[in-house]
CSV table of N, CA and C in Angstrom, one decimal:
chain,number,residue,atom,x,y,z
A,271,MET,N,-23.5,74.9,-13.2
A,271,MET,CA,-24.8,74.1,-13.0
A,271,MET,C,-25.9,74.7,-13.4
A,272,GLU,N,-27.0,73.9,-13.9
A,272,GLU,CA,-28.1,74.3,-14.3
A,272,GLU,C,-29.0,74.9,-13.2
A,273,PRO,N,-29.6,76.0,-13.4
A,273,PRO,CA,-30.6,76.8,-12.5
A,273,PRO,C,-31.5,75.9,-11.8
A,274,LEU,N,-32.3,75.0,-12.6
A,274,LEU,CA,-33.1,74.3,-12.0
A,274,LEU,C,-32.7,73.3,-11.2
A,275,ARG,N,-31.4,72.7,-11.5
A,275,ARG,CA,-30.8,71.9,-10.6
A,275,ARG,C,-30.4,72.4,-9.3
A,276,GLU,N,-29.8,73.5,-9.3
A,276,GLU,CA,-29.5,74.3,-8.3
A,276,GLU,C,-30.5,74.6,-7.4
A,277,PHE,N,-31.7,74.9,-7.9
A,277,PHE,CA,-32.9,75.3,-7.1
A,277,PHE,C,-33.5,73.9,-6.5
A,278,GLY,N,-33.3,72.7,-7.2
A,278,GLY,CA,-33.7,71.6,-6.5
A,278,GLY,C,-32.7,71.1,-5.4
A,279,ARG,N,-31.5,71.4,-5.6
A,279,ARG,CA,-30.5,71.3,-4.4
A,279,ARG,C,-30.9,72.0,-3.3
A,280,THR,N,-31.2,73.4,-3.5
A,280,THR,CA,-31.4,74.2,-2.5
A,280,THR,C,-32.6,73.8,-1.6
A,281,LEU,N,-33.9,73.5,-2.3
A,281,LEU,CA,-35.0,72.9,-1.7
A,281,LEU,C,-34.8,71.8,-0.8
A,282,PHE,N,-33.9,70.7,-1.6
A,282,PHE,CA,-33.5,69.7,-0.8
A,282,PHE,C,-32.7,69.9,0.7
A,283,PHE,N,-32.0,70.7,0.6
A,283,PHE,CA,-31.3,71.2,1.8
A,283,PHE,C,-32.1,71.8,2.7
A,284,LEU,N,-33.0,72.7,2.3
A,284,LEU,CA,-33.9,73.4,3.1
A,284,LEU,C,-34.7,72.3,3.7
A,285,GLY,N,-35.4,71.3,2.9
A,285,GLY,CA,-36.2,70.6,3.6
A,285,GLY,C,-35.5,69.5,4.5
A,286,SER,N,-34.4,69.1,4.4
A,286,SER,CA,-33.6,68.4,5.2
A,286,SER,C,-33.4,69.2,6.4
A,287,LEU,N,-33.1,70.5,6.5
A,287,LEU,CA,-32.9,71.3,7.7
A,287,LEU,C,-34.2,71.4,8.5
A,288,LEU,N,-35.3,71.6,7.6
A,288,LEU,CA,-36.7,71.5,8.5
A,288,LEU,C,-37.0,70.3,9.2
A,289,MET,N,-36.6,69.0,8.3
A,289,MET,CA,-37.0,67.9,9.2
A,289,MET,C,-36.0,67.5,10.5
A,290,ILE,N,-35.0,68.2,10.4
A,290,ILE,CA,-34.1,68.1,11.6
A,290,ILE,C,-34.5,68.9,12.9
A,291,VAL,N,-34.8,70.2,12.4
A,291,VAL,CA,-35.5,71.0,13.3
A,291,VAL,C,-36.7,70.5,13.9
A,292,GLY,N,-37.6,70.0,13.1
A,292,GLY,CA,-38.8,69.4,13.5
A,292,GLY,C,-38.7,68.3,14.5
A,293,ALA,N,-37.7,67.3,14.1
A,293,ALA,CA,-37.4,66.2,14.9
A,293,ALA,C,-37.0,66.8,16.3
A,294,ILE,N,-36.0,67.7,16.3
A,294,ILE,CA,-35.4,68.2,17.7
A,294,ILE,C,-36.8,68.7,18.4
A,295,LEU,N,-37.6,69.5,17.9
A,295,LEU,CA,-38.8,70.0,18.6
A,295,LEU,C,-39.6,68.9,18.9
A,296,TYR,N,-39.8,67.7,18.1
A,296,TYR,CA,-40.9,66.9,18.6
A,296,TYR,C,-40.3,66.0,19.6
A,297,PHE,N,-38.9,65.7,19.7
A,297,PHE,CA,-38.2,64.8,20.7
A,297,PHE,C,-37.7,65.7,21.7
A,298,ASN,N,-38.0,67.0,21.9
A,298,ASN,CA,-37.3,67.9,23.0
A,298,ASN,C,-37.5,67.3,24.2
A,299,ALA,N,-38.6,66.6,24.6
A,299,ALA,CA,-38.5,66.2,26.0
A,299,ALA,C,-37.9,64.8,26.3
A,300,LYS,N,-37.4,64.4,25.3
A,300,LYS,CA,-36.7,63.0,25.5
A,300,LYS,C,-35.1,63.3,25.4
A,301,LEU,N,-34.6,64.6,25.0
A,301,LEU,CA,-33.5,65.0,25.0
A,301,LEU,C,-32.7,65.3,26.3
A,302,PRO,N,-31.5,65.0,26.5
A,302,PRO,CA,-30.7,65.3,27.6
A,302,PRO,C,-30.9,66.7,28.2
A,303,PHE,N,-31.1,67.9,27.2
A,303,PHE,CA,-31.2,69.1,27.5
A,303,PHE,C,-32.4,69.6,26.9
A,304,ARG,N,-33.0,70.6,27.5
A,304,ARG,CA,-34.3,71.3,27.0
A,304,ARG,C,-33.9,72.7,26.4
A,305,LEU,N,-34.0,72.8,25.1
A,305,LEU,CA,-34.0,74.1,24.5
A,305,LEU,C,-35.1,75.0,25.1
A,306,GLY,N,-34.4,76.3,25.6
A,306,GLY,CA,-35.2,77.1,26.0
A,306,GLY,C,-35.1,77.0,27.5
A,307,LYS,N,-34.7,76.0,28.3
A,307,LYS,CA,-34.6,75.9,29.8
A,307,LYS,C,-33.2,75.6,29.9
A,308,LEU,N,-32.3,76.0,29.4
A,308,LEU,CA,-30.9,75.9,29.6
A,308,LEU,C,-30.3,76.8,30.8
A,309,PRO,N,-29.3,76.4,31.6
A,309,PRO,CA,-28.8,77.2,32.7
A,309,PRO,C,-28.1,78.4,31.9
A,310,GLY,N,-28.6,79.6,32.6
A,310,GLY,CA,-28.2,80.8,32.3
A,310,GLY,C,-29.3,81.6,31.5
A,311,ASP,N,-30.5,80.9,31.1
A,311,ASP,CA,-31.6,81.6,30.5
A,311,ASP,C,-32.0,82.5,31.6
A,312,ILE,N,-32.4,83.6,31.4
A,312,ILE,CA,-32.9,84.7,32.6
A,312,ILE,C,-34.4,84.5,32.6
A,313,VAL,N,-34.9,84.3,33.9
A,313,VAL,CA,-36.2,84.3,34.0
A,313,VAL,C,-36.4,85.1,35.3
A,314,HIS,N,-37.4,86.1,35.2
A,314,HIS,CA,-37.8,87.0,36.4
A,314,HIS,C,-39.3,86.9,36.4
A,315,ARG,N,-39.6,86.4,37.6
A,315,ARG,CA,-41.0,86.3,37.9
A,315,ARG,C,-41.3,87.4,39.1
A,316,GLY,N,-42.3,88.2,38.4
A,316,GLY,CA,-42.9,89.3,39.4
A,316,GLY,C,-44.1,89.0,39.9
A,317,GLU,N,-44.7,89.8,40.6
A,317,GLU,CA,-46.0,89.4,41.1
A,317,GLU,C,-47.2,89.2,40.2
A,318,HIS,N,-47.1,89.9,39.1
A,318,HIS,CA,-48.2,89.8,38.1
A,318,HIS,C,-47.6,89.5,36.7
A,319,THR,N,-46.3,89.6,36.5
A,319,THR,CA,-45.7,89.2,35.3
A,319,THR,C,-44.5,88.2,35.4
A,320,THR,N,-44.2,87.9,34.0
A,320,THR,CA,-43.0,86.9,34.1
A,320,THR,C,-42.2,87.5,32.7
A,321,PHE,N,-41.1,87.7,33.0
A,321,PHE,CA,-40.0,88.1,32.1
A,321,PHE,C,-38.9,87.0,31.6
A,322,TYR,N,-39.1,86.5,30.5
A,322,TYR,CA,-38.1,85.3,30.1
A,322,TYR,C,-37.4,85.7,29.0
A,323,PHE,N,-35.9,85.6,29.1
A,323,PHE,CA,-35.1,86.0,28.1
A,323,PHE,C,-34.0,84.8,27.8
A,324,PRO,N,-34.1,83.8,26.9
A,324,PRO,CA,-33.4,82.5,26.7
A,324,PRO,C,-32.0,83.1,26.0
A,325,ILE,N,-31.2,83.7,26.8
A,325,ILE,CA,-29.9,84.3,26.1
A,325,ILE,C,-28.9,82.8,26.1
A,326,VAL,N,-28.8,82.0,26.9
A,326,VAL,CA,-27.9,80.9,26.5
A,326,VAL,C,-28.6,80.1,25.4
A,327,THR,N,-29.9,79.9,25.3
A,327,THR,CA,-30.3,79.3,24.1
A,327,THR,C,-30.0,79.8,22.9
A,328,CYS,N,-30.2,81.1,22.9
A,328,CYS,CA,-29.9,82.0,21.4
A,328,CYS,C,-28.4,81.8,21.2
A,329,LEU,N,-27.4,81.8,22.3
A,329,LEU,CA,-26.1,81.5,21.7
A,329,LEU,C,-25.8,80.2,21.3
A,330,VAL,N,-26.3,79.2,22.0
A,330,VAL,CA,-26.2,77.8,21.4
A,330,VAL,C,-26.5,77.5,20.3
A,331,LEU,N,-27.9,78.1,19.7
A,331,LEU,CA,-28.5,78.0,18.5
A,331,LEU,C,-27.7,78.8,17.6
A,332,SER,N,-27.2,80.0,17.9
A,332,SER,CA,-26.4,80.8,16.9
A,332,SER,C,-25.1,80.1,16.6
A,333,LEU,N,-24.5,79.6,17.6
A,333,LEU,CA,-23.2,78.7,17.3
A,333,LEU,C,-23.5,77.6,16.5
A,334,ALA,N,-24.5,76.9,16.6
A,334,ALA,CA,-24.9,75.5,15.9
A,334,ALA,C,-25.3,76.0,14.3
A,335,LEU,N,-26.0,77.2,14.1
A,335,LEU,CA,-26.1,77.5,12.9
A,335,LEU,C,-25.0,78.0,12.1
A,336,SER,N,-24.3,78.8,12.8
A,336,SER,CA,-23.1,79.3,12.2
A,336,SER,C,-22.1,78.1,11.8
A,337,LEU,N,-21.9,77.2,12.5
A,337,LEU,CA,-21.1,76.0,12.1
A,337,LEU,C,-21.8,75.2,11.1
A,338,LEU,N,-23.1,75.1,11.0
A,338,LEU,CA,-23.7,74.6,10.0
A,338,LEU,C,-23.4,75.3,8.8
A,339,PHE,N,-23.9,76.6,8.7
A,339,PHE,CA,-23.4,77.3,7.5
A,339,PHE,C,-22.0,77.5,7.1
A,340,TRP,N,-21.2,77.3,7.9
A,340,TRP,CA,-19.8,77.2,7.6
A,340,TRP,C,-19.5,76.0,7.0
A,341,LEU,N,-20.0,74.9,7.5
A,341,LEU,CA,-19.8,73.6,6.6
A,341,LEU,C,-20.1,73.5,5.4
A,342,PHE,N,-21.4,74.3,5.3
A,342,PHE,CA,-22.3,74.1,4.1
A,342,PHE,C,-21.4,75.0,3.0
A,343,SER,N,-20.9,76.1,3.4
A,343,SER,CA,-20.2,76.9,2.3
A,343,SER,C,-18.8,76.1,1.9
A,344,HIS,N,-18.2,75.5,3.2
A,344,HIS,CA,-16.8,75.1,2.8
A,344,HIS,C,-17.0,73.9,2.0
A,345,PHE,N,-18.0,73.2,2.0
A,345,PHE,CA,-18.1,71.8,1.1
A,345,PHE,C,-18.7,72.2,-0.3
A,346,ARG,N,-19.2,73.3,-0.2
A,346,ARG,CA,-19.8,74.0,-1.7
A,346,ARG,C,-18.8,74.2,-2.5
A,347,ARG,N,-17.6,74.6,-2.1
A,347,ARG,CA,-16.6,75.1,-2.8
A,347,ARG,C,-16.1,74.2,-3.8
């Protein structure tokens, strides 16, 4: 495949991915689940500090991105 065409295809997929992520962030309040506020995310509120670690959100995003990249590489062959 031509290098310029390959570059265009990559830019197209990256732009599509950015649009999807942007739509998820924009419509986050209307989704049935809130990214960053999932059950299992660790929140510790002290007297003067708050510690927040979104462990379940990280796992869900990691799983979704792994699946997306696997599908992308599978159909690219």
